[in-house]
CSV table of C-alpha atoms in Angstrom, one decimal:
chain,number,residue,atom,x,y,z
S,1,MET,CA,76.1,107.8,140.8
S,2,THR,CA,75.5,105.9,137.6
S,3,ARG,CA,77.5,107.1,134.6
S,4,ILE,CA,76.4,106.2,131.1
S,5,VAL,CA,78.5,107.1,128.0
S,6,VAL,CA,76.6,107.7,124.8
S,7,LEU,CA,78.9,106.9,121.9
S,8,ALA,CA,77.5,108.1,118.5
S,9,THR,CA,78.4,106.7,115.1
S,10,GLY,CA,75.9,108.3,112.9
S,11,GLY,CA,72.9,106.6,111.2
S,12,THR,CA,69.3,107.6,110.7
S,13,ILE,CA,69.1,108.7,114.4
S,14,SER,CA,71.5,111.5,113.5
S,15,SER,CA,70.5,112.2,109.9
S,16,ARG,CA,68.9,115.2,108.4
S,17,GLN,CA,67.9,116.3,104.9
S,18,SER,CA,70.9,117.6,103.0
S,19,SER,CA,71.2,120.1,100.2
S,20,ALA,CA,73.4,117.6,98.4
S,21,GLY,CA,70.4,115.2,98.2
S,22,GLY,CA,68.8,112.8,100.5
S,23,SER,CA,69.2,112.4,104.3
S,24,ARG,CA,72.7,112.2,105.7
S,25,ALA,CA,74.2,111.6,109.1
S,26,LYS,CA,74.9,114.9,110.9
S,27,ASP,CA,74.0,115.1,114.6
S,28,SER,CA,76.6,114.4,117.3
S,29,ALA,CA,76.1,112.5,120.5
S,30,ALA,CA,75.8,115.8,122.3
S,31,ASP,CA,73.0,116.8,119.9
S,32,LEU,CA,71.2,113.5,120.5
S,33,ILE,CA,71.3,113.9,124.2
S,34,SER,CA,70.2,117.5,124.0
S,35,ALA,CA,67.2,116.5,121.9
S,36,LEU,CA,65.9,114.3,124.8
S,37,SER,CA,65.0,117.3,126.9
S,38,THR,CA,63.2,118.9,123.9
S,39,HIS,CA,61.0,115.8,123.8
S,40,GLY,CA,60.6,115.6,127.6
S,41,LEU,CA,62.6,112.4,127.7
S,42,ASP,CA,65.4,113.4,130.0
S,43,ASP,CA,63.8,111.7,133.1
S,44,PHE,CA,66.8,109.6,134.2
S,45,GLY,CA,66.7,110.5,137.9
S,46,ALA,CA,69.3,112.4,139.9
S,47,GLY,CA,71.6,109.4,140.1
S,48,VAL,CA,72.3,109.1,136.4
S,49,GLU,CA,74.9,111.1,134.6
S,50,LEU,CA,75.5,111.1,130.8
S,51,GLU,CA,78.6,111.7,128.8
S,52,SER,CA,78.8,112.0,125.1
S,53,GLU,CA,81.5,110.8,122.6
S,54,ASP,CA,81.6,110.5,118.9
S,55,VAL,CA,83.5,107.8,116.9
S,56,ALA,CA,81.9,108.5,113.5
S,57,VAL,CA,79.2,110.5,111.8
S,58,GLN,CA,78.3,108.1,109.0
S,59,ASN,CA,75.3,106.2,107.6
S,60,SER,CA,76.1,102.6,108.5
S,61,PHE,CA,75.7,101.3,104.9
S,62,ASN,CA,79.2,102.9,104.3
S,63,PHE,CA,80.9,101.1,107.2
S,64,SER,CA,83.9,98.8,106.6
S,65,LEU,CA,85.4,96.2,108.9
S,66,ALA,CA,87.8,98.9,110.0
S,67,ASP,CA,84.9,101.1,111.1
S,68,LEU,CA,83.4,98.2,113.1
S,69,SER,CA,86.7,97.5,114.7
S,70,ARG,CA,87.1,101.1,115.7
S,71,ILE,CA,83.7,101.0,117.4
S,72,ALA,CA,84.6,97.8,119.3
S,73,HIS,CA,87.9,99.3,120.5
S,74,GLU,CA,86.2,102.6,121.6
S,75,VAL,CA,83.7,100.7,123.6
S,76,ALA,CA,86.5,98.6,125.3
S,77,ARG,CA,88.4,101.8,126.0
S,78,ILE,CA,85.4,103.4,127.7
S,79,LEU,CA,84.8,100.3,129.7
S,80,GLY,CA,88.4,100.5,130.9
S,81,ARG,CA,87.2,103.3,133.1
S,82,GLU,CA,86.0,102.2,136.5
S,83,ASP,CA,83.6,105.1,136.8
S,84,VAL,CA,81.5,104.0,133.8
S,85,ASP,CA,78.5,101.8,134.4
S,86,GLY,CA,77.3,101.2,130.8
S,87,VAL,CA,77.7,102.3,127.2
S,88,VAL,CA,75.0,103.2,124.7
S,89,VAL,CA,76.0,103.2,121.0
S,90,THR,CA,73.9,105.0,118.5
S,91,HIS,CA,74.1,103.3,115.1
S,92,GLY,CA,72.5,103.1,111.7
S,93,THR,CA,70.0,100.2,111.4
S,94,ASP,CA,71.2,99.0,108.0
S,95,THR,CA,74.3,97.2,109.3
S,96,MET,CA,73.7,97.3,113.0
S,97,GLU,CA,73.5,93.5,113.1
S,98,GLU,CA,77.1,93.3,112.0
S,99,THR,CA,78.3,95.6,114.8
S,100,LEU,CA,76.1,93.8,117.3
S,101,ALA,CA,77.9,90.6,116.2
S,102,LEU,CA,81.4,92.0,116.6
S,103,LEU,CA,80.6,93.4,120.0
S,104,GLY,CA,78.7,90.3,121.1
S,105,PHE,CA,81.5,88.0,120.3
S,106,THR,CA,84.2,90.1,121.9
S,107,HIS,CA,82.5,91.8,124.9
S,108,ASP,CA,84.1,90.6,128.1
S,109,ASP,CA,82.6,92.7,130.9
S,110,PRO,CA,79.5,92.5,133.2
S,111,ARG,CA,78.5,96.1,132.3
S,112,PRO,CA,76.0,96.4,129.5
S,113,VAL,CA,76.6,97.7,126.0
S,114,VAL,CA,73.4,98.8,124.4
S,115,LEU,CA,72.9,99.7,120.8
S,116,THR,CA,70.0,101.7,119.4
S,117,GLY,CA,69.1,103.9,116.5
S,118,ALA,CA,66.1,105.1,114.6
S,119,GLN,CA,63.9,104.3,111.5
S,120,ARG,CA,62.9,107.9,111.1
S,121,SER,CA,65.3,110.8,111.3
S,122,PRO,CA,65.1,113.7,113.8
S,123,ASP,CA,63.7,116.1,111.1
S,124,HIS,CA,60.9,113.7,110.4
S,125,PRO,CA,57.6,114.8,112.1
S,126,ASP,CA,57.4,111.4,113.9
S,127,GLY,CA,61.1,110.7,114.6
S,128,ASP,CA,61.6,107.7,116.9
S,129,GLY,CA,65.3,108.3,117.8
S,130,PRO,CA,64.7,110.2,121.1
S,131,ARG,CA,62.4,107.5,122.5
S,132,ASN,CA,64.8,104.8,121.5
S,133,LEU,CA,67.8,106.6,123.0
S,134,HIS,CA,65.8,107.3,126.2
S,135,ASP,CA,65.0,103.6,126.5
S,136,ALA,CA,68.5,102.5,125.7
S,137,ILE,CA,70.0,104.8,128.4
S,138,HIS,CA,67.5,103.5,131.0
S,139,THR,CA,68.4,99.9,130.0
S,140,ALA,CA,72.2,100.6,130.3
S,141,ALA,CA,71.6,102.3,133.7
S,142,SER,CA,69.5,99.4,135.1
S,143,PRO,CA,71.2,97.0,137.5
S,144,ALA,CA,69.2,94.2,135.8
S,145,SER,CA,71.2,94.7,132.6
S,146,ARG,CA,74.5,93.6,134.2
S,147,ASP,CA,75.7,90.2,132.8
S,148,GLN,CA,73.2,90.4,129.9
S,149,GLY,CA,76.0,91.1,127.5
S,150,VAL,CA,75.5,93.3,124.4
S,151,LEU,CA,71.9,94.4,123.8
S,152,LEU,CA,69.8,96.1,121.2
S,153,VAL,CA,67.0,98.4,122.5
S,154,PHE,CA,64.5,99.4,119.8
S,155,GLY,CA,60.8,100.1,119.7
S,156,GLY,CA,60.4,99.3,123.4
S,157,GLU,CA,62.0,95.9,123.1
S,158,ILE,CA,65.3,94.6,124.5
S,159,HIS,CA,67.1,92.0,122.3
S,160,SER,CA,70.3,90.1,122.8
S,161,ALA,CA,72.9,90.9,120.1
S,162,LEU,CA,73.6,87.5,118.5
S,163,GLY,CA,71.0,86.0,116.2
S,164,LEU,CA,69.5,89.4,115.5
S,165,ARG,CA,68.5,90.6,112.0
S,166,LYS,CA,66.9,93.7,110.5
S,167,ASN,CA,63.8,92.0,109.0
S,168,HIS,CA,61.9,95.0,107.6
S,169,THR,CA,63.0,98.1,105.7
S,170,LEU,CA,60.7,100.7,107.3
S,171,ALA,CA,58.8,99.2,110.2
S,172,PRO,CA,59.1,101.0,113.6
S,173,GLN,CA,60.5,97.8,115.1
S,174,PRO,CA,62.5,96.2,112.3
S,175,PHE,CA,64.6,93.8,114.3
S,176,GLY,CA,63.9,90.2,115.3
S,177,HIS,CA,65.7,86.9,116.0
S,178,ARG,CA,65.6,83.9,113.7
S,179,SER,CA,64.7,81.6,116.5
S,180,ALA,CA,63.9,83.6,119.7
S,181,GLY,CA,61.9,86.5,120.9
S,182,ALA,CA,62.7,89.6,122.8
S,183,LEU,CA,64.8,89.4,126.0
S,184,GLY,CA,62.9,92.1,127.8
S,185,ALA,CA,61.0,95.3,127.4
S,186,VAL,CA,61.1,99.0,128.4
S,187,VAL,CA,57.8,100.4,129.6
S,188,GLY,CA,57.9,104.0,130.6
S,189,SER,CA,61.1,104.3,132.5
S,190,GLY,CA,61.1,100.7,133.7
S,191,THR,CA,63.3,97.9,132.3
S,192,SER,CA,62.0,94.4,132.6
S,193,TYR,CA,63.7,91.1,131.5
S,194,PHE,CA,61.9,87.9,130.6
S,195,ALA,CA,65.1,85.8,130.4
S,196,GLN,CA,68.8,85.7,130.9
S,197,ALA,CA,70.9,86.2,127.8
S,198,LEU,CA,73.2,83.4,126.7
S,199,THR,CA,76.6,85.0,126.1
S,200,PRO,CA,79.4,83.2,124.3
S,201,GLU,CA,83.0,82.7,125.5
S,202,PRO,CA,84.5,86.1,124.5
S,203,LEU,CA,87.1,86.3,121.7
S,204,PRO,CA,89.9,88.9,121.7
S,205,LEU,CA,89.2,92.3,120.3
S,206,PRO,CA,89.8,92.6,116.5
S,207,ASN,CA,93.4,93.1,115.4
S,208,ALA,CA,94.7,94.8,112.4
S,209,ALA,CA,94.4,91.7,110.3
S,210,PHE,CA,90.6,91.7,110.9
S,211,GLU,CA,90.2,94.8,108.9
S,212,ASP,CA,91.9,93.2,105.9
S,213,GLN,CA,89.8,90.0,105.8
S,214,ARG,CA,87.7,89.5,102.7
S,215,VAL,CA,84.7,87.3,103.5
S,216,ASP,CA,82.3,87.4,100.7
S,217,MET,CA,78.7,86.2,100.5
S,218,VAL,CA,77.3,84.1,97.6
S,219,LEU,CA,73.6,83.4,97.0
S,220,GLY,CA,72.2,80.2,95.7
S,221,TYR,CA,69.2,80.5,93.3
S,222,PRO,CA,67.7,78.6,90.4
S,223,GLY,CA,70.3,78.6,87.6
S,224,ALA,CA,73.2,79.8,89.9
S,225,ASP,CA,76.6,78.6,88.7
S,226,ALA,CA,79.9,79.0,90.4
S,227,ALA,CA,80.9,82.3,88.7
S,228,LEU,CA,80.4,84.5,91.7
S,229,MET,CA,82.2,82.0,94.0
S,230,HIS,CA,85.2,81.9,91.6
S,231,ALA,CA,85.2,85.7,91.5
S,232,ALA,CA,85.3,85.9,95.2
S,233,LEU,CA,88.3,83.5,95.3
S,234,GLU,CA,90.1,85.4,92.5
S,235,ALA,CA,89.5,88.6,94.5
S,236,GLY,CA,91.4,87.1,97.4
S,237,ALA,CA,88.6,86.0,99.7
S,238,THR,CA,89.8,84.2,102.8
S,239,GLY,CA,86.3,83.2,103.6
S,240,VAL,CA,82.9,82.8,101.8
S,241,VAL,CA,79.4,82.5,103.2
S,242,VAL,CA,77.2,80.5,100.8
S,243,LEU,CA,73.5,81.1,101.3
S,244,GLY,CA,71.7,78.0,100.1
S,245,ALA,CA,68.0,77.7,99.3
S,246,GLY,CA,65.7,76.3,102.0
S,247,ALA,CA,67.6,74.7,104.8
S,248,GLY,CA,70.9,75.5,103.2
S,249,ASN,CA,71.0,73.8,99.8
S,250,PRO,CA,73.3,75.5,97.3
S,251,GLY,CA,72.9,73.3,94.2
S,252,VAL,CA,75.5,71.2,92.4
S,253,PRO,CA,77.6,73.9,90.8
S,254,LEU,CA,78.1,75.7,94.2
S,255,THR,CA,78.8,72.5,96.1
S,256,ASP,CA,81.5,71.7,93.6
S,257,ALA,CA,82.9,75.2,94.0
S,258,ILE,CA,82.8,74.8,97.8
S,259,ALA,CA,85.1,71.7,97.5
S,260,GLN,CA,87.5,73.7,95.3
S,261,ALA,CA,87.5,76.6,97.8
S,262,THR,CA,88.1,74.5,100.9
S,263,ALA,CA,90.9,72.6,99.1
S,264,GLN,CA,92.6,76.0,98.6
S,265,GLY,CA,92.3,76.7,102.4
S,266,VAL,CA,89.3,79.1,102.1
S,267,LEU,CA,86.9,79.0,105.0
S,268,VAL,CA,83.3,78.4,103.8
S,269,GLY,CA,80.2,78.9,105.9
S,270,LEU,CA,76.9,77.4,104.9
S,271,GLY,CA,73.9,79.6,105.6
S,272,THR,CA,70.3,79.8,104.4
S,273,ARG,CA,68.7,82.5,102.4
S,274,THR,CA,65.5,82.1,104.3
S,275,GLY,CA,64.5,84.5,107.1
S,276,ALA,CA,64.1,82.0,109.9
S,277,GLY,CA,65.2,78.5,110.9
S,278,PRO,CA,68.5,76.8,111.1
S,279,VAL,CA,70.7,75.2,108.5
S,280,ALA,CA,69.7,71.5,108.3
S,281,VAL,CA,71.8,68.8,106.7
S,282,ILE,CA,69.1,66.8,104.9
S,283,TYR,CA,69.5,66.7,101.2
S,284,GLY,CA,72.2,65.3,98.9
S,285,GLY,CA,72.4,65.9,95.1
S,286,GLY,CA,73.8,69.4,95.6
S,287,GLY,CA,72.1,70.0,98.9
S,288,ALA,CA,73.5,70.7,102.4
S,289,VAL,CA,74.8,67.1,102.7
S,290,ASP,CA,77.1,67.6,99.8
S,291,ALA,CA,78.1,71.1,100.9
S,292,VAL,CA,79.2,69.9,104.3
S,293,ALA,CA,81.0,66.9,102.8
S,294,ALA,CA,82.8,69.4,100.6
S,295,GLY,CA,84.1,71.2,103.8
S,296,ALA,CA,81.5,73.9,104.5
S,297,VAL,CA,80.6,74.6,108.1
S,298,PRO,CA,76.8,74.9,108.8
S,299,LEU,CA,76.1,78.2,110.4
S,300,SER,CA,73.2,76.8,112.5
S,301,ASP,CA,70.7,79.6,113.1
S,302,LEU,CA,73.3,82.4,113.3
S,303,PRO,CA,72.4,85.0,110.5
S,304,ALA,CA,74.9,84.9,107.7
S,305,THR,CA,75.6,88.6,108.2
S,306,GLN,CA,76.7,87.9,111.7
S,307,ALA,CA,78.5,84.7,110.9
S,308,ARG,CA,80.6,86.6,108.4
S,309,ILE,CA,81.9,88.8,111.2
S,310,LEU,CA,82.7,85.8,113.3
S,311,MET,CA,84.5,84.2,110.4
S,312,ALA,CA,86.6,87.3,109.9
S,313,LEU,CA,87.5,87.4,113.6
S,314,LEU,CA,88.6,83.8,113.5
S,315,LEU,CA,90.5,84.1,110.3
S,316,SER,CA,92.4,87.2,111.5
S,317,ALA,CA,93.7,85.2,114.5
S,318,HIS,CA,94.1,81.6,113.3
S,319,SER,CA,95.1,79.5,110.4
S,320,PRO,CA,92.3,78.5,108.0
S,321,SER,CA,92.0,75.0,109.5
S,322,GLN,CA,92.0,76.3,113.1
S,323,ALA,CA,89.4,78.9,112.1
S,324,ARG,CA,87.3,76.2,110.6
S,325,ASP,CA,87.5,74.1,113.8
S,326,GLN,CA,86.6,77.0,116.0
S,327,LEU,CA,83.7,78.1,113.8
S,328,ASP,CA,82.3,74.6,113.8
S,329,ALA,CA,82.8,74.2,117.6
S,330,ARG,CA,81.1,77.5,118.3
S,331,LEU,CA,78.1,77.0,116.0
S,332,ASN,CA,77.6,73.3,116.1
S,333,PRO,CA,78.7,72.2,119.6
S,334,GLN,CA,76.5,69.1,119.6
S,335,THR,CA,78.5,67.6,116.8
């Protein structure tokens, strides 16, 4: 017998039009599972049993680090049961990449954790939630998914958690990696992998201090000064992700501010505002060369949204200097 627990958190997959205005999360995990039979998508075979649990009923744009932490701890609790073979987490697509990052950096179990969601709600005439949930359950139940870590199943594709971004607001398959393709695919009821996922050395689950970390993001652009960087520091940020132009070039005012921040013990990560490609330390004169010399850690090709979660995890467990060393070692091992 293969037992899969479906853990619902809300999101578009559970949202319906509300009299209060707009679409809002409503359906529970049991509702989502029940809808599978309505759509003829409950063909999991006699050997698969489903359980439903709810950890939240929210649209993910309202999630805090505390919400992400609660999801991670609930997943770990479920995997503490020997009778469970995999977990499916339904989640809003807006901030799914952050939850994927937290789970991806802390997952320490051969059994799969599979996230999925929807771009169109269940009361939409062409809702995609039931198909995505069907595919996610099949993926979680497949023996081939063991040791593949944390996965996203969406639009018939299987992706590894880390490096993933939501790249489109409305497309049926909005997710993609900055520097890689899909890990596998679901065709009908069959799960097929093209490659083995690379999973990092797991970090401990988030502690209470994780929820209190303030890691802000500052964008570089023509005419950008250091006002937003200084505002983040004044607000108590323990970490800041600076998104430079091109390959990670913030400009002179921000590189000066990075030096001030790191001198105060603030962890600074250097990302890029572009949609693909790694941070590359090429240019001086306010470019990435100066930012790194000022103490910023290049985020390689990890999306800034996911690097922010890693930074909060490290800062919640280590001193700023130790967090910096660990961030650099994880993202830039060749140096």
